[in-house]
XYZ file of C-alpha atoms in Angstrom:
318
model
C 4.403 25.930 2.708
C 2.760 22.968 4.384
C 2.305 20.132 1.907
C -0.811 17.979 1.926
C -1.273 14.395 0.797
C -4.465 13.433 -1.028
C -6.996 11.294 0.812
C -8.686 8.347 -0.878
C -12.124 6.907 -0.242
C -13.376 3.751 -1.954
C -17.152 3.435 -1.888
C -18.751 0.005 -1.261
C -20.664 0.310 -4.536
C -17.434 -0.393 -6.432
C -17.185 -3.919 -4.953
C -16.107 -6.549 -7.532
C -18.978 -8.918 -6.661
C -21.532 -6.276 -7.584
C -19.867 -5.627 -10.920
C -19.655 -9.352 -11.717
C -23.372 -9.831 -11.050
C -24.233 -6.861 -13.240
C -21.951 -8.013 -16.048
C -23.402 -11.536 -16.073
C -26.954 -10.200 -16.246
C -26.044 -7.930 -19.148
C -24.311 -10.662 -21.130
C -27.277 -13.012 -20.695
C -29.813 -10.391 -21.795
C -31.014 -10.294 -25.398
C -29.485 -8.422 -27.025
C -26.398 -8.524 -24.834
C -25.209 -5.289 -23.239
C -22.359 -4.053 -21.049
C -22.389 -0.682 -19.281
C -19.960 1.870 -20.775
C -18.394 2.314 -17.339
C -16.525 -0.938 -18.037
C -14.690 0.742 -20.899
C -12.607 2.608 -18.305
C -10.089 0.221 -16.829
C -6.533 1.654 -16.657
C -5.787 0.785 -20.296
C -9.214 2.033 -21.366
C -8.567 5.346 -19.628
C -5.313 5.756 -21.544
C -6.923 4.775 -24.826
C -9.618 7.377 -24.233
C -6.922 9.980 -23.614
C -5.532 9.037 -27.035
C -9.005 9.377 -28.589
C -9.219 12.966 -27.378
C -6.076 13.753 -29.407
C -7.511 12.409 -32.667
C -8.484 14.864 -35.406
C -11.908 13.210 -35.669
C -12.739 13.751 -31.985
C -13.103 17.476 -31.429
C -15.271 17.508 -28.291
C -12.434 17.747 -25.751
C -10.599 20.508 -27.618
C -13.805 22.429 -28.241
C -14.857 22.206 -24.605
C -11.451 23.456 -23.454
C -11.683 26.386 -25.861
C -15.160 27.295 -24.583
C -13.977 27.219 -20.967
C -10.959 29.368 -21.822
C -12.962 31.894 -23.830
C -15.811 32.267 -21.334
C -14.031 31.764 -18.015
C -14.888 35.208 -16.679
C -18.564 34.776 -17.529
C -18.599 31.344 -15.884
C -17.137 32.735 -12.664
C -19.645 35.583 -12.591
C -22.509 33.153 -13.116
C -21.441 30.415 -10.695
C -18.977 31.914 -8.201
C -15.653 30.750 -6.766
C -14.262 29.206 -3.604
C -16.448 26.095 -3.550
C -15.391 22.465 -3.264
C -14.766 21.388 -6.848
C -16.241 17.896 -7.350
C -14.838 16.445 -10.564
C -17.163 13.665 -11.756
C -15.459 11.103 -13.977
C -12.169 12.838 -13.262
C -9.900 10.569 -15.318
C -6.440 12.150 -15.360
C -7.789 15.273 -13.566
C -6.379 17.534 -16.297
C -9.644 19.286 -17.194
C -10.397 20.299 -13.620
C -6.782 21.244 -12.917
C -6.837 23.677 -15.830
C -9.632 25.572 -14.019
C -7.993 25.866 -10.580
C -6.770 29.416 -11.182
C -10.169 30.451 -12.513
C -12.438 28.759 -9.942
C -10.107 29.031 -6.920
C -11.582 25.952 -5.233
C -11.401 25.508 -1.477
C -10.941 21.789 -2.056
C -10.695 19.391 -4.975
C -12.553 16.069 -5.019
C -11.805 13.693 -7.914
C -14.483 11.029 -8.438
C -13.964 8.110 -10.810
C -14.754 4.415 -11.112
C -11.118 3.599 -12.003
C -9.615 3.531 -8.499
C -5.985 2.879 -9.423
C -5.967 5.396 -12.256
C -7.457 8.182 -10.166
C -5.080 7.462 -7.290
C -2.019 7.876 -9.504
C -3.388 10.981 -11.209
C -4.294 12.675 -7.947
C -0.949 11.960 -6.315
C 0.819 13.608 -9.264
C -1.579 16.567 -9.188
C -1.078 17.109 -5.461
C 2.648 17.605 -6.060
C 1.853 20.484 -8.415
C -0.694 22.037 -6.013
C 0.678 21.193 -2.554
C -1.528 23.645 -0.635
C -4.878 22.580 -2.118
C -6.692 19.856 -0.114
C -7.503 16.929 -2.393
C -9.572 13.787 -2.019
C -9.994 10.912 -4.445
C -13.257 8.967 -4.374
C -13.477 5.606 -6.146
C -17.190 5.506 -6.882
C -19.512 4.018 -9.475
C -22.037 6.835 -9.789
C -23.692 5.434 -12.923
C -26.691 4.217 -10.911
C -26.640 6.611 -7.962
C -24.587 9.697 -7.219
C -24.157 9.563 -3.452
C -20.919 11.107 -2.233
C -19.377 9.925 1.055
C -20.364 11.914 4.150
C -16.664 12.149 5.017
C -16.292 14.849 2.361
C -17.915 17.287 4.775
C -20.069 20.361 4.209
C -19.980 23.570 2.248
C -21.194 24.426 -1.251
C -19.903 22.303 -4.101
C -19.388 22.995 -7.771
C -20.315 19.759 -9.527
C -18.091 19.551 -12.624
C -19.038 16.953 -15.253
C -17.092 17.685 -18.446
C -16.602 15.837 -21.697
C -20.259 15.158 -22.607
C -20.370 11.976 -20.496
C -23.944 12.905 -19.587
C -24.717 11.608 -23.089
C -24.038 8.052 -21.907
C -27.243 8.150 -19.855
C -30.722 7.455 -21.193
C -32.675 10.752 -20.980
C -34.740 9.661 -17.957
C -31.569 8.438 -16.250
C -29.830 11.710 -17.137
C -32.624 13.658 -15.451
C -32.311 11.494 -12.331
C -28.528 11.923 -12.312
C -28.832 15.705 -12.648
C -31.332 15.738 -9.793
C -28.912 13.725 -7.630
C -26.109 16.143 -8.532
C -28.289 19.000 -7.338
C -28.988 17.186 -4.063
C -25.254 16.603 -3.580
C -24.063 20.133 -4.371
C -25.124 21.546 -0.967
C -26.422 24.813 -2.343
C -23.668 25.165 -4.924
C -23.666 24.930 -8.699
C -23.164 22.767 -11.782
C -20.757 23.065 -14.714
C -21.345 20.408 -17.385
C -20.251 19.669 -20.940
C -22.810 18.555 -23.527
C -22.237 17.366 -27.078
C -24.730 18.897 -29.495
C -26.487 17.585 -32.571
C -24.328 18.036 -35.670
C -24.053 16.600 -39.202
C -23.571 12.841 -39.455
C -20.335 13.374 -41.373
C -18.886 14.872 -38.176
C -20.553 12.559 -35.668
C -19.646 9.103 -36.963
C -15.874 9.548 -37.506
C -15.555 10.701 -33.879
C -16.601 7.170 -32.873
C -14.923 5.242 -35.704
C -11.602 6.946 -36.390
C -9.233 6.083 -39.198
C -6.457 4.852 -36.883
C -8.768 2.427 -35.072
C -8.110 3.850 -31.610
C -11.823 3.890 -30.746
C -12.094 0.317 -31.990
C -9.267 -0.693 -29.624
C -10.962 1.223 -26.802
C -14.215 -0.660 -27.403
C -12.612 -4.103 -27.769
C -10.489 -3.562 -24.648
C -13.765 -3.677 -22.724
C -13.742 -7.448 -23.295
C -10.418 -7.820 -21.474
C -11.827 -5.825 -18.571
C -14.900 -8.080 -18.513
C -12.613 -11.137 -18.488
C -10.784 -9.822 -15.422
C -13.938 -8.961 -13.518
C -16.083 -11.925 -14.499
C -13.519 -14.649 -15.193
C -14.867 -15.009 -18.734
C -12.916 -16.076 -21.819
C -13.659 -13.425 -24.438
C -11.100 -13.223 -27.255
C -11.043 -9.666 -28.672
C -9.995 -11.119 -32.052
C -13.509 -12.589 -32.342
C -15.131 -9.162 -32.259
C -15.301 -6.047 -34.434
C -16.084 -2.476 -33.444
C -19.338 -1.023 -34.740
C -20.558 2.575 -34.435
C -23.879 3.832 -35.799
C -26.294 6.725 -35.349
C -29.917 6.296 -34.271
C -31.537 9.445 -35.647
C -34.864 8.876 -33.867
C -33.140 8.671 -30.468
C -30.480 11.261 -31.423
C -27.676 9.044 -30.198
C -24.491 7.384 -31.360
C -24.385 3.697 -30.437
C -21.262 1.589 -30.018
C -21.448 -2.193 -30.292
C -19.119 -5.147 -30.549
C -20.122 -7.514 -33.376
C -19.201 -11.204 -33.387
C -17.110 -12.064 -36.456
C -17.900 -15.759 -36.102
C -19.940 -18.073 -33.890
C -18.561 -17.721 -30.369
C -19.249 -19.433 -27.047
C -18.230 -17.401 -23.991
C -17.946 -19.121 -20.597
C -17.669 -17.836 -17.033
C -18.297 -19.251 -13.560
C -20.484 -22.151 -14.657
C -22.435 -20.017 -17.126
C -22.133 -19.453 -20.862
C -23.578 -17.460 -23.746
C -23.546 -18.467 -27.401
C -23.211 -15.681 -29.963
C -23.910 -16.278 -33.643
C -21.845 -14.481 -36.259
C -23.213 -10.960 -36.478
C -24.637 -10.878 -32.939
C -23.757 -7.762 -31.006
C -22.974 -6.533 -27.504
C -24.210 -2.975 -26.929
C -21.423 -1.126 -25.109
C -22.273 2.592 -25.210
C -24.826 5.240 -26.106
C -23.871 8.860 -26.590
C -26.907 11.124 -26.806
C -26.611 14.390 -28.715
C -28.729 17.297 -27.494
C -30.059 20.574 -28.785
C -29.408 23.580 -26.546
C -33.045 24.180 -25.645
C -33.554 20.461 -25.043
C -30.764 20.181 -22.480
C -31.749 23.449 -20.820
C -35.229 21.996 -20.315
C -33.657 18.833 -18.861
C -31.723 20.914 -16.311
C -34.883 22.719 -15.208
C -36.773 19.402 -14.996
C -34.041 18.195 -12.613
C -34.523 21.245 -10.365
C -31.637 23.470 -11.495
C -32.164 27.196 -12.038
C -30.328 30.265 -13.365
C -29.043 28.206 -16.280
C -26.402 29.592 -18.626
C -24.981 28.181 -21.863
C -21.715 28.855 -23.674
C -20.878 27.326 -27.076
C -18.292 27.392 -29.821
C -18.991 29.398 -32.977
C -20.362 26.362 -34.834
C -22.543 25.319 -31.862
C -21.181 21.801 -31.940
C -20.567 21.647 -28.196
C -21.989 23.440 -25.171
C -20.944 24.091 -21.600
C -23.892 24.683 -19.283
C -23.816 26.316 -15.887
C -26.659 26.211 -13.355
C -27.375 27.081 -9.728
C -29.005 24.795 -7.175
């Protein structure tokens, strides 16, 4: 059997200068904010993998169970043999578990963490030597525009893990519309976390072992590398809360004491108790997200859930 090597494409939008400018603007805003994409440096990716193993964080396990239980229905609804575009691929494990089911013609792993995705894809190619694979280092948080070098043919846009919840609703609609434009007549398979009791929601973002806290505080080390700043994670505490009106979990970092942070001739003073907003995670109702898909131009929508309806996997056609 002829063995293939994965290709790698790094999009210009991932340039360090662009990230540094964006980070500085966010830190100088009031209140300060940092995009959740900066949670996912190589250590952040591994910490998130650990989060998915925690008893408090059921979304990943529930999504996997839904995909396993409803695989035949998903294939009948969406089809097989397309290019599988794995958005926010991480370690590629979720998509790889569907190869036998979806029988992709090609696998494209897209992630902002270039080094992490490169290592993951090289290991995956060894296990699937005949499947063409391409890694794309791309920050799609503002615009989902895949490189033309990926070529034609219908694509199944796969966005698991409820990461769509990180987007403001209007931004989510724009992202879903861009995904439809990029699928070339194909389909969408997406994971969505649903509204559930607060007693289940909050521990998933503030676990007893403090892994999510480490994940959140590690963002500061990533900011230091990209911006040349001097954050000390020991000055900051993890904070998770639920905004019921917006139906979203919020993650923040809260200053434990008065802190001055410096970078590249600039600085920001934080008083004790000041926060940096690092992530939103919107929770949807089934009918609400179905309406969002239709507003973004998708049709023939399907929804599969667990018995408790705590998580949903949606399928849609372009």
